[in-house]
Tab-separated table of N, CA and C in Angstrom:
chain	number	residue	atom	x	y	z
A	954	UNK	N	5.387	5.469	18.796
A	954	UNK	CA	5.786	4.123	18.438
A	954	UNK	C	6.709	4.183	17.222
A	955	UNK	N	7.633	3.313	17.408
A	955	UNK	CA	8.505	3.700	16.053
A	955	UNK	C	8.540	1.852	15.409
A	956	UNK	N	8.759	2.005	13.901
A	956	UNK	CA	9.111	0.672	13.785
A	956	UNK	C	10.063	0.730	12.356
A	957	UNK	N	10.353	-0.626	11.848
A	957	UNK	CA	11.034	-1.021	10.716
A	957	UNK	C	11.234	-0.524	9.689
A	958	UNK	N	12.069	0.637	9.252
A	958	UNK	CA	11.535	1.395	8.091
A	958	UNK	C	11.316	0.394	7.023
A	959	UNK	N	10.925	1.160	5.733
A	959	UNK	CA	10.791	0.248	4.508
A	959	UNK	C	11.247	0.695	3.422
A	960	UNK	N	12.310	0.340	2.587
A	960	UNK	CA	12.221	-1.012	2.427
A	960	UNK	C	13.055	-1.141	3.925
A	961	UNK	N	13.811	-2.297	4.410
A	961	UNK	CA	14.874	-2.342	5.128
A	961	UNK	C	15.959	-1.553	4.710
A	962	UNK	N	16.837	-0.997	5.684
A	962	UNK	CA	18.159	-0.547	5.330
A	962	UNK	C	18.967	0.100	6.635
A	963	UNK	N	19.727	0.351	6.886
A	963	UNK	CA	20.539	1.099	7.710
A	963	UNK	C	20.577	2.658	8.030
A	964	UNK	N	20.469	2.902	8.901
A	964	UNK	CA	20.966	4.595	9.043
A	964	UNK	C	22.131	4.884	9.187
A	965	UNK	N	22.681	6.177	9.716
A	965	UNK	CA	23.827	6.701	10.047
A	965	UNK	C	24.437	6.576	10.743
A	966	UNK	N	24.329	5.334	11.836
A	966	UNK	CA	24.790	5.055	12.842
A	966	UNK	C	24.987	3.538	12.669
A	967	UNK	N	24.513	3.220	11.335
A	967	UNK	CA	24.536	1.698	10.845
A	967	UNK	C	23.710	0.998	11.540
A	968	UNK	N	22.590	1.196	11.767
A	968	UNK	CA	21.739	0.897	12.619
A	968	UNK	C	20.631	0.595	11.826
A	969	UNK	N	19.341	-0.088	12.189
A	969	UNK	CA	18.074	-0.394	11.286
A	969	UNK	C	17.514	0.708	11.666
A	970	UNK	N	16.793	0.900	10.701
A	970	UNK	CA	16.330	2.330	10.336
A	970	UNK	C	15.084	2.071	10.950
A	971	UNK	N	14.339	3.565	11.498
A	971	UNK	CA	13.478	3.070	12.207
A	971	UNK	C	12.229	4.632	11.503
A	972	UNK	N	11.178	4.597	11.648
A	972	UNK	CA	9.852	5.471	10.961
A	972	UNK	C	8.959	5.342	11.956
A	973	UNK	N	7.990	6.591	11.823
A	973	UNK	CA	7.271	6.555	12.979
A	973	UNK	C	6.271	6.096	12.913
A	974	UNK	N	4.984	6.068	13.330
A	974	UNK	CA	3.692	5.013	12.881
A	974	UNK	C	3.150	5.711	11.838
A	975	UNK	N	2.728	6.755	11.456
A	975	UNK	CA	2.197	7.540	10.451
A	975	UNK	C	2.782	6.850	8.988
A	976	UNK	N	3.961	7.168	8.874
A	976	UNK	CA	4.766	6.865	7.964
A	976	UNK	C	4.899	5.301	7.932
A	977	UNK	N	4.736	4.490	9.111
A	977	UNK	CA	5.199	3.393	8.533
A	977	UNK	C	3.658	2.410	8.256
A	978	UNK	N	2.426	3.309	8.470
A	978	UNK	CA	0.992	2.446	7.692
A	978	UNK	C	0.852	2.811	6.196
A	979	UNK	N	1.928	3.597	6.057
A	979	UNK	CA	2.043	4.426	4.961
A	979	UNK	C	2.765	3.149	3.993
A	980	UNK	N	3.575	2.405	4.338
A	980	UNK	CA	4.564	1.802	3.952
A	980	UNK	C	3.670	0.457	4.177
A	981	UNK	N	2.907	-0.019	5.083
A	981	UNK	CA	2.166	-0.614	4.742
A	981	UNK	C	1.007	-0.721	3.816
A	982	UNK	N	1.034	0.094	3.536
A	982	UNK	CA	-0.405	-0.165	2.582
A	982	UNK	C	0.397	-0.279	0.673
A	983	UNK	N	1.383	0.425	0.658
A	983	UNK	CA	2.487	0.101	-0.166
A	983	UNK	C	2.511	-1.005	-0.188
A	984	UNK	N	3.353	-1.895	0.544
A	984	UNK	CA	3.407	-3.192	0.540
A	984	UNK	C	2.560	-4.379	-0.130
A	985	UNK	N	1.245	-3.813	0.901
A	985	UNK	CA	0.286	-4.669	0.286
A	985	UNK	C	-0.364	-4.209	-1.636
A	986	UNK	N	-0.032	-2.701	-1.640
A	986	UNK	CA	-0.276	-2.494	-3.075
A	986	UNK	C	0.849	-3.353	-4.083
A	987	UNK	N	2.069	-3.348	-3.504
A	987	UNK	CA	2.872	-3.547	-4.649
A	987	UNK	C	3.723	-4.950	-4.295
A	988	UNK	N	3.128	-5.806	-3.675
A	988	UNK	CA	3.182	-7.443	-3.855
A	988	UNK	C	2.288	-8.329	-4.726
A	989	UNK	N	3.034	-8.844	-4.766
A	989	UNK	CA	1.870	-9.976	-6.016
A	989	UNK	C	1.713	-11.087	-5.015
A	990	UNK	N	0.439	-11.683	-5.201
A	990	UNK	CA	0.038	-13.147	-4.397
A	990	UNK	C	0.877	-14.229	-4.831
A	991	UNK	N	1.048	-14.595	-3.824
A	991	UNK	CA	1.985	-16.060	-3.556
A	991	UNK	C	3.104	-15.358	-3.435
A	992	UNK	N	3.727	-14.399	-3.547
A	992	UNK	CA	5.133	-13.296	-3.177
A	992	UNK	C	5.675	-14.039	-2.017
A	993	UNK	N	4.571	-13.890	-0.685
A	993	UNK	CA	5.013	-14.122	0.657
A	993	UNK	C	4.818	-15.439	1.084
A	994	UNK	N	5.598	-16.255	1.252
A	994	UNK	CA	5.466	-17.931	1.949
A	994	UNK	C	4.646	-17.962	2.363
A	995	UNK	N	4.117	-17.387	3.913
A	995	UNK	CA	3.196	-17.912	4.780
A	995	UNK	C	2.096	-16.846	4.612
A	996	UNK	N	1.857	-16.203	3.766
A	996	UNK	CA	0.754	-15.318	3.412
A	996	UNK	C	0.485	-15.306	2.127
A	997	UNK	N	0.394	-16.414	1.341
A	997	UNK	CA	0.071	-16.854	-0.216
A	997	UNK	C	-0.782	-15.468	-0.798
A	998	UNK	N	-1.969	-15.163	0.177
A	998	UNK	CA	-2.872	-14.721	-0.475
A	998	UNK	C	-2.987	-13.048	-0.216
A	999	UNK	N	-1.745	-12.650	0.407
A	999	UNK	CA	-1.161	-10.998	0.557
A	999	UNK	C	-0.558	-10.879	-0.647
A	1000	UNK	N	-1.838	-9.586	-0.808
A	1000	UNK	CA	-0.729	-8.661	-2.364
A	1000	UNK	C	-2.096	-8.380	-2.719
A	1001	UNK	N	-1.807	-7.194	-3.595
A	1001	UNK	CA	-2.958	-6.815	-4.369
A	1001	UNK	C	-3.085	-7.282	-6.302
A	1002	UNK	N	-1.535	-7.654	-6.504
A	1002	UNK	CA	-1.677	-8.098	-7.620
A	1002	UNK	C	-1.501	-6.662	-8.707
A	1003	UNK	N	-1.706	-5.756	-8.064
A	1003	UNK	CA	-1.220	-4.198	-9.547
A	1003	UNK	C	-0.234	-4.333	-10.223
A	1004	UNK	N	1.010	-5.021	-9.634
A	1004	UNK	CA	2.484	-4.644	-10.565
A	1004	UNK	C	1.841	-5.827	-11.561
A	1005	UNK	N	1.617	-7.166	-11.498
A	1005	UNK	CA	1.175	-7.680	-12.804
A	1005	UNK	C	0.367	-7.216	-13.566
A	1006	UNK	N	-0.833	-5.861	-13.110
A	1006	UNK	CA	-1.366	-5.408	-14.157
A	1006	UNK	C	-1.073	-3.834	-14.976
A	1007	UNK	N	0.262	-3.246	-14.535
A	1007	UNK	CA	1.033	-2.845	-15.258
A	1007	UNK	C	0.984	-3.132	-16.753
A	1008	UNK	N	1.394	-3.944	-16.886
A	1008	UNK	CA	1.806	-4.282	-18.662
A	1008	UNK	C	0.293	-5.146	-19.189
A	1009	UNK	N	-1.132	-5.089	-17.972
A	1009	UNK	CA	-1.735	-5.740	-19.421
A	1009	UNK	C	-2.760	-3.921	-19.959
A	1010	UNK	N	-3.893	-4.721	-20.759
A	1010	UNK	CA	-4.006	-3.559	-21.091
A	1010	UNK	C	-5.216	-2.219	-20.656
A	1011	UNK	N	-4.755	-1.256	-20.694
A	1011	UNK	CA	-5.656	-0.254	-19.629
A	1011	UNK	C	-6.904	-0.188	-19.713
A	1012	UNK	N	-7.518	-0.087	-18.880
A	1012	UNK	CA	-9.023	0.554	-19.322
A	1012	UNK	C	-10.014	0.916	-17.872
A	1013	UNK	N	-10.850	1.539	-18.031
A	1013	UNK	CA	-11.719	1.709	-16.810
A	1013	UNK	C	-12.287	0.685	-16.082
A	1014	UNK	N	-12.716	-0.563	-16.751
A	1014	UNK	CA	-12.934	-1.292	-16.409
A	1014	UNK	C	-11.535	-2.269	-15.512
A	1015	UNK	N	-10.702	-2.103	-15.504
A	1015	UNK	CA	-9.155	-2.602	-15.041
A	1015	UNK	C	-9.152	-2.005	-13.727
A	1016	UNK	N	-9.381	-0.665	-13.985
A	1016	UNK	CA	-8.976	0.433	-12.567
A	1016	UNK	C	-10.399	0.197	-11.689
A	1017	UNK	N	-11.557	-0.304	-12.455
A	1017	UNK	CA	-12.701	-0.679	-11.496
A	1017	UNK	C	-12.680	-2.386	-10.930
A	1018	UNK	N	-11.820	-2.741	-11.639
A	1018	UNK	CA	-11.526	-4.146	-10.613
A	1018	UNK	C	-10.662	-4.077	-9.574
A	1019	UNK	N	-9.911	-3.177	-9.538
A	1019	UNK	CA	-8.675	-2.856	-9.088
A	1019	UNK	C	-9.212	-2.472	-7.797
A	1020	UNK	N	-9.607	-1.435	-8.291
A	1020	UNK	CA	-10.246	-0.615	-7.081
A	1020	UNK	C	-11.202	-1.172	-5.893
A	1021	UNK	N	-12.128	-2.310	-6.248
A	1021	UNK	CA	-12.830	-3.725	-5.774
A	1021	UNK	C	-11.777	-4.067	-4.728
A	1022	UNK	N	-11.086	-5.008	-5.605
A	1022	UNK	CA	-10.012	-6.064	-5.104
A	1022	UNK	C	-9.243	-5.019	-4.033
A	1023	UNK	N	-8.704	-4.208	-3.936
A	1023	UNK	CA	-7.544	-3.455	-3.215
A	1023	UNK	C	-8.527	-3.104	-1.678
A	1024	UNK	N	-9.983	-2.153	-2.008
A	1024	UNK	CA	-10.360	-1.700	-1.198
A	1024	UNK	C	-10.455	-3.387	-0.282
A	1025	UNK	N	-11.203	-4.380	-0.880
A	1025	UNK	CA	-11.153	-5.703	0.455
A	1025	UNK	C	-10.026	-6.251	0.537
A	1026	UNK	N	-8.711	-6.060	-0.183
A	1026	UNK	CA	-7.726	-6.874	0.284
A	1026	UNK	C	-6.928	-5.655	1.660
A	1027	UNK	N	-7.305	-4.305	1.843
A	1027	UNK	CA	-6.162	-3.731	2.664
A	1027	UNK	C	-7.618	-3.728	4.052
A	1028	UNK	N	-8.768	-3.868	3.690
A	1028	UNK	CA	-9.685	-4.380	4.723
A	1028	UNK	C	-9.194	-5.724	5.578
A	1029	UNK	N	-8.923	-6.297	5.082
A	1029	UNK	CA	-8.693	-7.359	5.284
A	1029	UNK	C	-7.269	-7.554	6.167
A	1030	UNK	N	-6.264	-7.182	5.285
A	1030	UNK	CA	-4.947	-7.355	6.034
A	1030	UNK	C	-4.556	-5.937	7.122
A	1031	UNK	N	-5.179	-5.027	6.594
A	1031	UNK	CA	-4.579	-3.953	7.325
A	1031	UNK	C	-5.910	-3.377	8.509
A	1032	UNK	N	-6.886	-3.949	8.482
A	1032	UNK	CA	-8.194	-3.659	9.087
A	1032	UNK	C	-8.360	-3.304	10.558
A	1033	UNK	N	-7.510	-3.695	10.893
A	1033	UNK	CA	-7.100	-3.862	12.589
A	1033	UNK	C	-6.055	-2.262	12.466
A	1034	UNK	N	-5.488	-2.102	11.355
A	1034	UNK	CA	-5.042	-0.446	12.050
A	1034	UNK	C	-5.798	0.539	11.389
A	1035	UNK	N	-6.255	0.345	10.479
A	1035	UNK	CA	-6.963	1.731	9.139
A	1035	UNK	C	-8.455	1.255	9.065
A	1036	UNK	N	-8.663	2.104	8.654
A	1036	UNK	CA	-10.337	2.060	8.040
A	1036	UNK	C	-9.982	3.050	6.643
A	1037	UNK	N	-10.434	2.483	5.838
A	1037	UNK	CA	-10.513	2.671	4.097
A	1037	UNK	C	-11.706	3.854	4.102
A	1038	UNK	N	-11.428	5.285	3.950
A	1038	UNK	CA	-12.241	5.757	3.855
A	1038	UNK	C	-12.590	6.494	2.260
A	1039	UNK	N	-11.864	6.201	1.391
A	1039	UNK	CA	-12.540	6.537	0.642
A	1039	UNK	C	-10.807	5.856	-0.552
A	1040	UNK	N	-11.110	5.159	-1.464
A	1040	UNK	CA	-10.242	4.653	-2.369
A	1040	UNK	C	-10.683	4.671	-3.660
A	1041	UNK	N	-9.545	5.612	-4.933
A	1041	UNK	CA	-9.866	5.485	-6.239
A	1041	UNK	C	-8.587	5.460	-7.055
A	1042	UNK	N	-8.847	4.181	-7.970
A	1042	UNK	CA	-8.004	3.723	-8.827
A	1042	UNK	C	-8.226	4.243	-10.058
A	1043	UNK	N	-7.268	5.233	-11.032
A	1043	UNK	CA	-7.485	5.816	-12.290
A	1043	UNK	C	-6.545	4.974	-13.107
A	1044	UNK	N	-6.914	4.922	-14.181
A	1044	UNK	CA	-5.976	4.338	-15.231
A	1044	UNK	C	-5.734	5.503	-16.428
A	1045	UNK	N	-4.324	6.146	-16.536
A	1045	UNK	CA	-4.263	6.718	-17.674
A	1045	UNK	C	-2.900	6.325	-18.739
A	1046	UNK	N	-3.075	6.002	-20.140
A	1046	UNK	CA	-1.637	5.641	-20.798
A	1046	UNK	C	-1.269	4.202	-20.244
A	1047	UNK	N	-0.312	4.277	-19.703
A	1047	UNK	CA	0.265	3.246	-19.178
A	1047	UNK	C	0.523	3.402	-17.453
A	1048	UNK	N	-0.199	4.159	-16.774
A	1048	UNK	CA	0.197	4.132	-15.334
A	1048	UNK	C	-1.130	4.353	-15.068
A	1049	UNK	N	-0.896	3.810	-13.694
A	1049	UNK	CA	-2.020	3.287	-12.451
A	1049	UNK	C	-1.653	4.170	-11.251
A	1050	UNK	N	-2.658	5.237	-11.165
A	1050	UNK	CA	-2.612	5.759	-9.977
A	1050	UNK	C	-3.693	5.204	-8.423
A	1051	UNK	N	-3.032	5.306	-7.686
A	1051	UNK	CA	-4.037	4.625	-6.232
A	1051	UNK	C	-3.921	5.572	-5.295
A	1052	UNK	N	-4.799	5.907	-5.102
A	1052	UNK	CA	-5.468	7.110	-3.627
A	1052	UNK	C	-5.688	6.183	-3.124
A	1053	UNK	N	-5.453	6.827	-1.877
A	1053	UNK	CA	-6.145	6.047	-0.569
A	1053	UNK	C	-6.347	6.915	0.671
A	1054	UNK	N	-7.941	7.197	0.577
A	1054	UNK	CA	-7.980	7.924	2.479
A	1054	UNK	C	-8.289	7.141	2.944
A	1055	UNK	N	-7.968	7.274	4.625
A	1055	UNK	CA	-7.632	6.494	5.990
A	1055	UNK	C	-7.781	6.560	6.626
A	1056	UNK	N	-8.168	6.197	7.963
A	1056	UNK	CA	-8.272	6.827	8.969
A	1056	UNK	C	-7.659	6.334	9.694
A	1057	UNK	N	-6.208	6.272	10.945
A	1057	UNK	CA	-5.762	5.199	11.724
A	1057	UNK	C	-6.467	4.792	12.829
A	1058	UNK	N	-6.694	3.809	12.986
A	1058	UNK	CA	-7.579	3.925	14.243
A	1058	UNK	C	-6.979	3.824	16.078
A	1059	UNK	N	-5.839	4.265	15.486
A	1059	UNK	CA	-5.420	4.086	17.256
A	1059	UNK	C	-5.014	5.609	17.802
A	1060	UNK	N	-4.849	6.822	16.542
A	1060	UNK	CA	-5.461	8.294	16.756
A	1060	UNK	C	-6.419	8.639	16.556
A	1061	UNK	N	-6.759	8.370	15.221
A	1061	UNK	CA	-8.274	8.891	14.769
A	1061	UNK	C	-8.302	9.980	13.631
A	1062	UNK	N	-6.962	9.987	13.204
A	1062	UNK	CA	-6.567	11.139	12.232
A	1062	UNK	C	-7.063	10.307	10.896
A	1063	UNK	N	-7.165	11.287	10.157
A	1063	UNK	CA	-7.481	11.488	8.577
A	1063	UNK	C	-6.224	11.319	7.965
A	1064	UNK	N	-5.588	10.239	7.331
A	1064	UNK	CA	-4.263	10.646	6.440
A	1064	UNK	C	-4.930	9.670	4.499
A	1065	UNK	N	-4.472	10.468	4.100
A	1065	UNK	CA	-4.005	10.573	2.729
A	1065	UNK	C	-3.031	9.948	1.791
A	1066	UNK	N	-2.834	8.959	1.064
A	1066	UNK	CA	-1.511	8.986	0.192
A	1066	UNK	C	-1.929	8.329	-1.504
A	1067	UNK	N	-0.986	8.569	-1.904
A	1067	UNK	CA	-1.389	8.387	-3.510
A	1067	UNK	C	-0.187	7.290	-3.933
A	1068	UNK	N	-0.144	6.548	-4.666
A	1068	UNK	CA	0.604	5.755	-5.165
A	1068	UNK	C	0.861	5.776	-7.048
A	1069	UNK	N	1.614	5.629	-7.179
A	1069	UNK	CA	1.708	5.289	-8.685
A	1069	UNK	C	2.774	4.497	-9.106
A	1070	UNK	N	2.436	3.520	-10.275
A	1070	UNK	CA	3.334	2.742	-10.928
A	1070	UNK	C	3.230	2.733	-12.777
A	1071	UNK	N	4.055	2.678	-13.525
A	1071	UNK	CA	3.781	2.526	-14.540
A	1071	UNK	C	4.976	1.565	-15.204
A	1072	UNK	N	4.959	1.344	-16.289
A	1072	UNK	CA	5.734	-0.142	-16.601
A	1072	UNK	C	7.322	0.545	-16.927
A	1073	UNK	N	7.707	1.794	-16.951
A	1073	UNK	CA	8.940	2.064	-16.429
A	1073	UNK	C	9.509	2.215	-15.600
């Protein structure tokens, strides 16, 4: 199955770029990490809300709300392709790292990815 790469853009043939399913739940779960609520018109309540907590201030307790909120918000929106198998949010300095294991459920494979943002 191939679909929409992300962000949008063109290939070499000037064409919409296209990613394969692996890569593009990959890009979903991105998405939903790095939107803020009310972002999307008809999905007010898609986003996890992290890039606003970028700049406030760090602590374990931050990366344990985080980690709450994210694991039921990609339950939620992404639930129908992944199962959340194991998610941890660290806070160090000024950046926010996000693991996330997965499982897709229309192979059954194990995938992996890590995210990070920090206020540069």
């Amino acid at each position: 199955m191939l679909a929409v790469d992300f962000p949008l853009h063109f290939d070499q043939r000037g064409r919409t770029a296209v990613t394969n399913e692996d890569e593009h739940i990959r890009e979903m779960i991105e998405q939903f990490l790095f939107t803020n609520n009310g972002e999307r018109v008809n999905r007010p309540d898609f986003g996890s809300g992290l890039l606003q907590l970028v700049f406030a201030p760090n602590s374990a307790e931050l990366a344990a709300t985080l980690q709450f909120t994210i694991q039921a918000g990609l339950q939620r929106w992404l639930g129908d392709v992944l199962d959340v198998l194991g998610l941890e949010v660290t806070s160090q300095d000024s950046t926010l790292r996000v693991q996330v294991q997965y499982r897709v459920k229309r192979s059954g494979e194990v995938r992996s990815a890590e995210f990070l943002r920090s206020p540069t």
